[in-house]
Amino acid sequence: MNYLKEELFTLIKSDQRIFDFVLESGLWSWDLSRPEHQWMSPHFWGLLGYDSVPDRLPEAFIHPQDEYLARHFADAHLADSQAPCQAVIRYFHRTGSLVWIRVKGLAIRSAEGHPFRLLITFSDITKEKQAELAAQHEAALYNYIAASGLLYLVKTDEQGHYRFLNQSFCQDFGLDSQADLGRSLLEDVIKKDQDKAQALLTYNQWPTAAPQAMRLRQTGSNGDIRSIEWLLMGPTSSAHEFLLIGRDLTQNHKVERDFSLLIANMSDVLTTITPEGILTYASASWTNVYGYSLQETLGQSVASFVHPDDLAICMNALTLTLTTNTVQPGVEHRIRHKNGSWCWAITTAGVNELGGEIILTSHDITDRKAAEAELHHTRQLLEQTSQMAQVGGWEYNPDRQELFMSQVTRQIYELSGNAPVSLPQALALLGPHQSRLKRRALRALQKGQPWDEEIQIKTAQGQPKWIRTLGHVEIVEGRCQRFYGSIQDVDEKKKAETKIVQAQQQALAASRAKSEFLANMSHEIRTPLNGVVGFSELLLKTPLDETQQQYVKLVVQSAQTLLDIINDILDFSKIEAGHLELSPESIDLPELASQVTDLILFQAHQKNIEVLLDISPDVTRFIQADGVRLRQVLVNLLSNAMKFTHEGEIELKIQSLGQQDSGLTRFRFSVRDTGIGIKPDQHERIFEAFAQEDASTTRRFGGTGLGLSISTKLLALMKSELKLESTPGQGSLFYFEIDLPVLQDAPVLTTDLHHLKQVLIVDDNATNRRIVTDMLALHDITCQHASSGEEALALLQSTTRFDVVLMDYHMPDLDGLQTIRRIRQQLHLSGKEQPIIMLCSSSDDPLLNEAMRPLDIDARLLKPIKMQQLYQALSRLQQPACPPDQPLSATTVLSEQALKLLIAEDNAVNMLLAKTLLKRSFPQATLLEATTGRQAIEQFVDHQPDLIFMDVQMPELNGYEATLEIRKLETHHRTPILALTASAVLGERERCLAAGMDDYLIKPVVKAALLSALQHWLDRKPV
């Protein structure tokens, strides 16, 4: 190849063109007749990074896309010397990069013009080509940005006027790419950002010549505010233009703002730490939860906040997070609060791939941990309690057919070990109760009803044991999910209950024996006592000397005291045993008040004490209450008042306090006396059983001390209480208030007293005068008062005349009889001229009866004055007068009738007493006798009596059996049958009424009670 070099050298020397050509660059010579012969200067290989000539031809280094160009770029020149011969060919550099080489060819031709050599020069234009490509890329990028909907491209002059606007910017801000040229950028920036925008457009104030970035808020086409980040290129010296490339960050800002708001308000704590554990960020919740400020937190090691016992597990989790670059499950640990306490948190960790920091998210679980601790404590307590109470749990899953039993349940069943128990095995322990529990479980499954059963089982060890089993079923969407419940060992309880039942049976037997004993004792005591009391009272009516009368009175008092003691003990026993129940019934309240006051009239007459009955006019006549118990309370209070009063008066007052919210009417009952009174320090003690004011009281007045205690307990059953006001030496006031249903809204006033205008009331007792005045005021009758006989005579001597004079018998100085006698004899006022009604305390005073006959007295009324009796007596003043020796009452009318009364009594003494009492009060009556129940039936069939007194205990047939037979024999009307019994125990009255009897009289039967019962039942009997 040296000949080419020599030839080239010759050509360079001989041809100036070749010499100039060679100087431009490297040289490449190619023998066209032998193409494989090529020579090029070492400079070419240096351009490709080689120090020596490689063993490959130059064609091997050409870029594949330029191989064709390299082979054919000289074809035209070789054919025509005037055709150009040049190209740009890419070669691979030794490093694999591209080297751009511009080649120029010159064909050496023969004299004939045929080319035989091709000289090629080459020069490296890589940098130029790269610059050209960069310019092309920039142009393409510029065009892309200008047409892009993602970026804004704007040009402005130095004053901020638009020179160019791309379509995206115009569309978003409502501008026209041509019409708005010259418009100021500042017009679209909000006022707060205009100074910042102006500074940005002032190039000489830029801190560096590098492009500047700034965020401006501008008004969009629909009036919304958008946040735009602008990148400003400095102005060129020739164009004096700013190029602004912008992007809309409004949504990014919203996301950032929302994220910041989320971080600020999240309850979880967000922190970041370096791989070394240094805190670099903490959310606001860090301060809220743990109390540390950011200044106290950032830059500190996270380990300084973690509990020492939890540090190892936390560090292991962080190490695992860094090595695996994965989020690890939460770790529960404690973080120290600023106040020194420890807070529980569960923390998850993840790695930020961009910054390499670890992101920690902590959720505070302090409350949960406290709840878990409390739950654990409760569970322990429950387990301990279950052990002590022997209550276990069980659960059965029907899908898995698995039965779970708690440890206590296994202990109750005496199951050894912890081996699972199947349902059939558990049911087998229930023995004969298995089918019943299966039925209960089926009912629970069908109707959702739980069961609660006490059954006796046989444990796994064969021991009988009582258990209580409770079961429930859990049904979800109509399908049974599980059965569950509890088992309780109640074996000891059952044994105790058995003992209690046995004790109760023994107690009931003892109670029955006690009741029978009390009934028998009551009967045995009352039967002879009936004769003692009855005949003693009759004996007092016969002529006796003073000593004999004193002895008989002592007998009566002793018998009455004994009777009171028996009654009190029986009542107290019933109340203490809880066997006393109220039986509400319709009650005639004025009648009841009359009855209870009548019971103390005999004693009052003997002690010369005035008995007053004050029933307010607005008191309803009929109420609904337990009349027996209400009467008992009032009798106790009146008896106490009589016992402790030596002179003066005793008043029973009944008032209506109006209707209550409950619809019931409140009544106030009070008993006032002028007796010895009670010391204040003894007010509570006297209500205790067997207690009196002091021991001397018992010695002086007698009694058991049970009366007030019984009354208090009876009132408690009526939801009331007994109250006391008392002054020693002046008297006492006992009262109680009770709410009762009323059966009539107003007092009944049926008597017409229009012929009466003015009445004179002569009575030394002011209270009695007031009571009678109130009664007459209801008929608009005017009353004048006289407190003595002398005062009455003075009034009658004047010209004043009265329609009637109500004259009290017992008055000091001049009594009623003496006053009436002087009216008739001295004032010469006959019965027609001046009607007079006598007020007295007894109807059984023969001397009084004898003295009244010649004085032309119109009528006689017993105290306390009853309203209806007073009205009836006054209304009869215009009618023929009744005999003055008898009080005007229903009893007087009955005494004149030819009644047939049957007495069934096996005790001869009691029979004689009853006959004597009835014969004295009803002289026209026919008295029939029967000493057995069988005889009573026969007498009823033969004589059809108007009323029967039936002793309960009689031979052959007792009173109950005889009454039942008589009721069967009745044809036309019901004959009143009144039980005579010495038994006052619980249930005796009910037993009598259930047998068909109409009323119940307890022996000893006093005259007043006997006459009251006769009057009551014979008035009802049809004529």
JSON list of N, CA, C and O in Angstrom, two decimals, residues 530 533-534 537 913 917 979-981 1001-1010:
[
{"chain": "A", "resi": 530, "resn": "ASN", "atom": "N", "xyz": [-119.91, -15.53, 129.30]},
{"chain": "A", "resi": 530, "resn": "ASN", "atom": "CA", "xyz": [-121.16, -15.01, 128.76]},
{"chain": "A", "resi": 530, "resn": "ASN", "atom": "C", "xyz": [-122.25, -15.01, 129.84]},
{"chain": "A", "resi": 530, "resn": "ASN", "atom": "O", "xyz": [-123.00, -14.04, 130.00]},
{"chain": "A", "resi": 533, "resn": "VAL", "atom": "N", "xyz": [-121.32, -12.27, 132.65]},
{"chain": "A", "resi": 533, "resn": "VAL", "atom": "CA", "xyz": [-121.59, -10.89, 132.26]},
{"chain": "A", "resi": 533, "resn": "VAL", "atom": "C", "xyz": [-123.10, -10.67, 132.12]},
{"chain": "A", "resi": 533, "resn": "VAL", "atom": "O", "xyz": [-123.67, -9.69, 132.64]},
{"chain": "A", "resi": 534, "resn": "GLY", "atom": "N", "xyz": [-123.78, -11.58, 131.42]},
{"chain": "A", "resi": 534, "resn": "GLY", "atom": "CA", "xyz": [-125.20, -11.39, 131.15]},
{"chain": "A", "resi": 534, "resn": "GLY", "atom": "C", "xyz": [-126.04, -11.35, 132.42]},
{"chain": "A", "resi": 534, "resn": "GLY", "atom": "O", "xyz": [-126.84, -10.43, 132.62]},
{"chain": "A", "resi": 537, "resn": "GLU", "atom": "N", "xyz": [-125.45, -8.30, 134.66]},
{"chain": "A", "resi": 537, "resn": "GLU", "atom": "CA", "xyz": [-126.15, -7.10, 134.21]},
{"chain": "A", "resi": 537, "resn": "GLU", "atom": "C", "xyz": [-127.64, -7.20, 134.57]},
{"chain": "A", "resi": 537, "resn": "GLU", "atom": "O", "xyz": [-128.26, -6.20, 134.98]},
{"chain": "A", "resi": 913, "resn": "LEU", "atom": "N", "xyz": [-129.66, -16.84, 129.59]},
{"chain": "A", "resi": 913, "resn": "LEU", "atom": "CA", "xyz": [-129.27, -15.44, 129.45]},
{"chain": "A", "resi": 913, "resn": "LEU", "atom": "C", "xyz": [-129.91, -14.84, 128.19]},
{"chain": "A", "resi": 913, "resn": "LEU", "atom": "O", "xyz": [-130.47, -13.73, 128.21]},
{"chain": "A", "resi": 917, "resn": "LEU", "atom": "N", "xyz": [-132.60, -11.72, 128.12]},
{"chain": "A", "resi": 917, "resn": "LEU", "atom": "CA", "xyz": [-132.34, -10.44, 127.42]},
{"chain": "A", "resi": 917, "resn": "LEU", "atom": "C", "xyz": [-133.42, -10.17, 126.38]},
{"chain": "A", "resi": 917, "resn": "LEU", "atom": "O", "xyz": [-133.93, -9.05, 126.27]},
{"chain": "A", "resi": 979, "resn": "ALA", "atom": "N", "xyz": [-124.69, -15.92, 114.01]},
{"chain": "A", "resi": 979, "resn": "ALA", "atom": "CA", "xyz": [-123.84, -16.88, 114.71]},
{"chain": "A", "resi": 979, "resn": "ALA", "atom": "C", "xyz": [-123.55, -16.40, 116.12]},
{"chain": "A", "resi": 979, "resn": "ALA", "atom": "O", "xyz": [-123.25, -15.23, 116.34]},
{"chain": "A", "resi": 980, "resn": "LEU", "atom": "N", "xyz": [-123.62, -17.32, 117.07]},
{"chain": "A", "resi": 980, "resn": "LEU", "atom": "CA", "xyz": [-123.18, -17.08, 118.44]},
{"chain": "A", "resi": 980, "resn": "LEU", "atom": "C", "xyz": [-121.97, -17.96, 118.67]},
{"chain": "A", "resi": 980, "resn": "LEU", "atom": "O", "xyz": [-122.09, -19.20, 118.66]},
{"chain": "A", "resi": 981, "resn": "THR", "atom": "N", "xyz": [-120.80, -17.35, 118.81]},
{"chain": "A", "resi": 981, "resn": "THR", "atom": "CA", "xyz": [-119.59, -18.13, 118.96]},
{"chain": "A", "resi": 981, "resn": "THR", "atom": "C", "xyz": [-118.69, -17.51, 120.00]},
{"chain": "A", "resi": 981, "resn": "THR", "atom": "O", "xyz": [-118.66, -16.29, 120.17]},
{"chain": "A", "resi": 1001, "resn": "LEU", "atom": "N", "xyz": [-121.74, -12.82, 116.11]},
{"chain": "A", "resi": 1001, "resn": "LEU", "atom": "CA", "xyz": [-121.70, -12.21, 117.43]},
{"chain": "A", "resi": 1001, "resn": "LEU", "atom": "C", "xyz": [-120.78, -13.04, 118.32]},
{"chain": "A", "resi": 1001, "resn": "LEU", "atom": "O", "xyz": [-120.91, -14.27, 118.41]},
{"chain": "A", "resi": 1002, "resn": "ILE", "atom": "N", "xyz": [-119.84, -12.35, 118.96]},
{"chain": "A", "resi": 1002, "resn": "ILE", "atom": "CA", "xyz": [-118.87, -13.03, 119.80]},
{"chain": "A", "resi": 1002, "resn": "ILE", "atom": "C", "xyz": [-119.34, -13.00, 121.25]},
{"chain": "A", "resi": 1002, "resn": "ILE", "atom": "O", "xyz": [-119.76, -11.97, 121.76]},
{"chain": "A", "resi": 1003, "resn": "LYS", "atom": "N", "xyz": [-119.27, -14.15, 121.89]},
{"chain": "A", "resi": 1003, "resn": "LYS", "atom": "CA", "xyz": [-119.61, -14.23, 123.31]},
{"chain": "A", "resi": 1003, "resn": "LYS", "atom": "C", "xyz": [-118.50, -13.63, 124.15]},
{"chain": "A", "resi": 1003, "resn": "LYS", "atom": "O", "xyz": [-117.32, -13.75, 123.78]},
{"chain": "A", "resi": 1004, "resn": "PRO", "atom": "N", "xyz": [-118.80, -13.03, 125.26]},
{"chain": "A", "resi": 1004, "resn": "PRO", "atom": "CA", "xyz": [-120.15, -12.82, 125.79]},
{"chain": "A", "resi": 1004, "resn": "PRO", "atom": "C", "xyz": [-120.88, -11.73, 125.02]},
{"chain": "A", "resi": 1004, "resn": "PRO", "atom": "O", "xyz": [-120.31, -10.68, 124.70]},
{"chain": "A", "resi": 1005, "resn": "VAL", "atom": "N", "xyz": [-122.13, -12.00, 124.73]},
{"chain": "A", "resi": 1005, "resn": "VAL", "atom": "CA", "xyz": [-122.95, -11.06, 123.96]},
{"chain": "A", "resi": 1005, "resn": "VAL", "atom": "C", "xyz": [-123.60, -10.07, 124.92]},
{"chain": "A", "resi": 1005, "resn": "VAL", "atom": "O", "xyz": [-124.36, -10.46, 125.80]},
{"chain": "A", "resi": 1006, "resn": "VAL", "atom": "N", "xyz": [-123.26, -8.81, 124.76]},
{"chain": "A", "resi": 1006, "resn": "VAL", "atom": "CA", "xyz": [-123.86, -7.77, 125.61]},
{"chain": "A", "resi": 1006, "resn": "VAL", "atom": "C", "xyz": [-125.19, -7.36, 125.01]},
{"chain": "A", "resi": 1006, "resn": "VAL", "atom": "O", "xyz": [-125.45, -7.54, 123.81]},
{"chain": "A", "resi": 1007, "resn": "LYS", "atom": "N", "xyz": [-126.02, -6.75, 125.83]},
{"chain": "A", "resi": 1007, "resn": "LYS", "atom": "CA", "xyz": [-127.37, -6.40, 125.41]},
{"chain": "A", "resi": 1007, "resn": "LYS", "atom": "C", "xyz": [-127.37, -5.44, 124.23]},
{"chain": "A", "resi": 1007, "resn": "LYS", "atom": "O", "xyz": [-128.13, -5.60, 123.28]},
{"chain": "A", "resi": 1008, "resn": "ALA", "atom": "N", "xyz": [-126.49, -4.43, 124.27]},
{"chain": "A", "resi": 1008, "resn": "ALA", "atom": "CA", "xyz": [-126.48, -3.42, 123.20]},
{"chain": "A", "resi": 1008, "resn": "ALA", "atom": "C", "xyz": [-126.16, -4.05, 121.85]},
{"chain": "A", "resi": 1008, "resn": "ALA", "atom": "O", "xyz": [-126.79, -3.75, 120.83]},
{"chain": "A", "resi": 1009, "resn": "ALA", "atom": "N", "xyz": [-125.17, -4.96, 121.83]},
{"chain": "A", "resi": 1009, "resn": "ALA", "atom": "CA", "xyz": [-124.80, -5.62, 120.57]},
{"chain": "A", "resi": 1009, "resn": "ALA", "atom": "C", "xyz": [-125.93, -6.51, 120.08]},
{"chain": "A", "resi": 1009, "resn": "ALA", "atom": "O", "xyz": [-126.22, -6.58, 118.88]},
{"chain": "A", "resi": 1010, "resn": "LEU", "atom": "N", "xyz": [-126.60, -7.19, 121.02]},
{"chain": "A", "resi": 1010, "resn": "LEU", "atom": "CA", "xyz": [-127.69, -8.08, 120.64]},
{"chain": "A", "resi": 1010, "resn": "LEU", "atom": "C", "xyz": [-128.85, -7.30, 120.02]},
{"chain": "A", "resi": 1010, "resn": "LEU", "atom": "O", "xyz": [-129.37, -7.65, 118.96]}
]
